[in-house]
Amino acid sequence: WTEEENKMFESAIAMFDENTPNRWYMVAELIPGKTVDDVINQYRELEADVSDIEAGLVPIPGYLASPFTLESEDQRGFDVYRKRGRSCDNERRRGVPWTEDEHRRFLLGLQKYGKGDWRNISRNFVLTKTPTQVASHAQKYYLRQ
């Protein structure tokens, strides 16, 4: 999966939660060249990554020594489905590192809502980040172990 495909995937799973009928079909439709099996396998990998994070198998990065930054939250192609839950004033900008408190809240949200419920983790725990940013944090955090 390319970085761009991963971004599309993260955006799509944030839009279609686990209660969405035909969720994986809808996610695959938004990612050119990917099948339903491809997106299911990618989601399982993401779940495994988050599980390792929850289990403490991945150390918390030194935020001051090497800031953990996120890419742009550009939602190209997904504006039709996107519901804006935050005002522009509240949205985070490109390259803003996650704080230790945001990461701690992220882990608490994972404990309560489980893997994949980025929307509720964003709404109820990491209020300063969008569901896409929360999903991206989980995936990128594991990759940077």
XYZ file of C-alpha atoms in Angstrom:
145
model
C 0.000 0.000 0.000
C 1.274 3.451 -0.908
C 1.153 6.376 1.515
C -1.677 7.907 -0.520
C -3.644 4.627 -0.492
C -3.182 4.421 3.278
C -4.532 7.948 3.666
C -7.564 7.075 1.532
C -8.048 3.893 3.582
C -7.858 5.766 6.898
C -10.345 8.359 5.667
C -12.716 5.681 4.409
C -12.732 3.640 7.631
C -13.373 6.849 9.574
C -16.418 7.522 7.369
C -17.907 4.027 7.462
C -18.032 2.581 10.985
C -18.513 -1.061 11.864
C -22.310 -0.721 11.735
C -22.318 0.449 8.115
C -23.937 -2.131 5.801
C -21.475 -3.326 3.138
C -18.718 -1.385 4.925
C -15.776 -3.108 3.244
C -17.340 -2.840 -0.199
C -17.844 0.899 0.345
C -14.269 1.352 1.594
C -12.861 -0.586 -1.383
C -14.920 1.529 -3.794
C -13.079 4.646 -2.584
C -9.588 3.213 -3.106
C -8.714 2.657 -6.773
C -7.294 -0.782 -7.492
C -8.155 -2.282 -4.099
C -10.560 -5.166 -3.595
C -12.756 -5.939 -0.614
C -10.206 -8.587 0.431
C -7.398 -6.012 0.182
C -9.132 -3.571 2.523
C -10.145 -6.294 4.992
C -6.540 -7.507 5.157
C -5.277 -3.941 5.596
C -7.758 -3.405 8.437
C -6.629 -6.624 10.133
C -3.027 -5.393 9.949
C -4.094 -2.085 11.483
C -5.930 -3.963 14.261
C -2.806 -6.009 14.983
C -0.724 -2.825 15.114
C -3.127 -1.185 17.558
C -3.269 -4.364 19.638
C 0.519 -4.301 19.990
C 0.342 -0.645 21.014
C -2.355 -1.409 23.611
C -0.345 -4.322 24.971
C 2.618 -2.019 25.530
C 4.776 -3.844 23.003
C 5.593 -0.569 21.266
C 7.357 2.079 23.374
C 5.925 5.589 23.594
C 8.146 7.793 21.442
C 10.210 10.622 22.933
C 7.973 13.482 21.853
C 10.513 16.209 22.549
C 13.447 14.341 21.002
C 11.712 13.295 17.794
C 8.283 14.839 17.320
C 5.568 12.555 15.982
C 3.961 14.512 13.181
C 1.035 13.780 10.955
C 0.613 14.461 7.296
C -1.969 16.856 5.964
C -5.511 15.858 6.753
C -6.490 16.519 3.144
C -9.662 14.571 2.385
C -9.407 14.574 -1.431
C -12.343 12.746 -2.929
C -14.174 12.238 0.360
C -15.872 15.615 0.815
C -19.164 14.149 -0.399
C -19.278 11.783 2.586
C -17.563 13.938 5.186
C -19.555 15.520 7.976
C -17.747 18.416 9.579
C -17.809 17.910 13.343
C -15.364 20.709 14.104
C -15.033 24.296 13.029
C -12.030 25.360 10.967
C -10.709 27.196 14.030
C -10.585 23.917 15.945
C -8.889 21.769 13.317
C -5.227 20.927 13.700
C -2.777 21.950 11.010
C -0.204 19.909 9.073
C 2.906 18.877 10.979
C 1.642 19.579 14.506
C 3.103 16.923 16.827
C 0.904 14.897 19.130
C 1.415 15.743 22.792
C 1.976 13.081 25.412
C -1.465 13.932 26.817
C -3.104 13.413 23.407
C -1.326 10.060 23.070
C -2.377 9.038 26.590
C -5.987 9.969 25.779
C -5.698 8.028 22.505
C -4.723 4.886 24.457
C -7.596 5.414 26.923
C -9.986 5.756 23.987
C -8.711 2.491 22.545
C -9.418 0.767 25.857
C -12.999 2.044 25.928
C -14.022 1.861 22.249
C -11.619 -0.676 20.802
C -9.813 -0.751 17.496
C -11.338 1.014 14.544
C -13.747 3.310 16.368
C -11.691 6.387 15.537
C -14.752 8.619 15.442
C -15.681 8.014 19.088
C -12.063 8.144 20.230
C -11.753 11.519 18.510
C -15.076 12.850 19.825
C -14.702 11.656 23.412
C -10.991 11.341 24.155
C -8.690 13.143 21.703
C -10.887 16.173 21.082
C -8.077 18.040 19.320
C -7.762 15.445 16.513
C -10.069 14.274 13.741
C -11.035 10.588 13.344
C -8.689 10.408 10.353
C -5.820 11.781 12.407
C -6.536 9.266 15.178
C -6.503 6.355 12.695
C -3.334 7.709 11.116
C -1.701 8.070 14.539
C -2.414 4.425 15.361
C -0.964 3.172 12.099
C 2.045 5.485 11.905
C 2.887 5.093 15.579
C 3.247 1.349 15.113
C 5.294 1.740 11.942
C 7.747 4.053 13.736
C 8.514 1.600 16.524
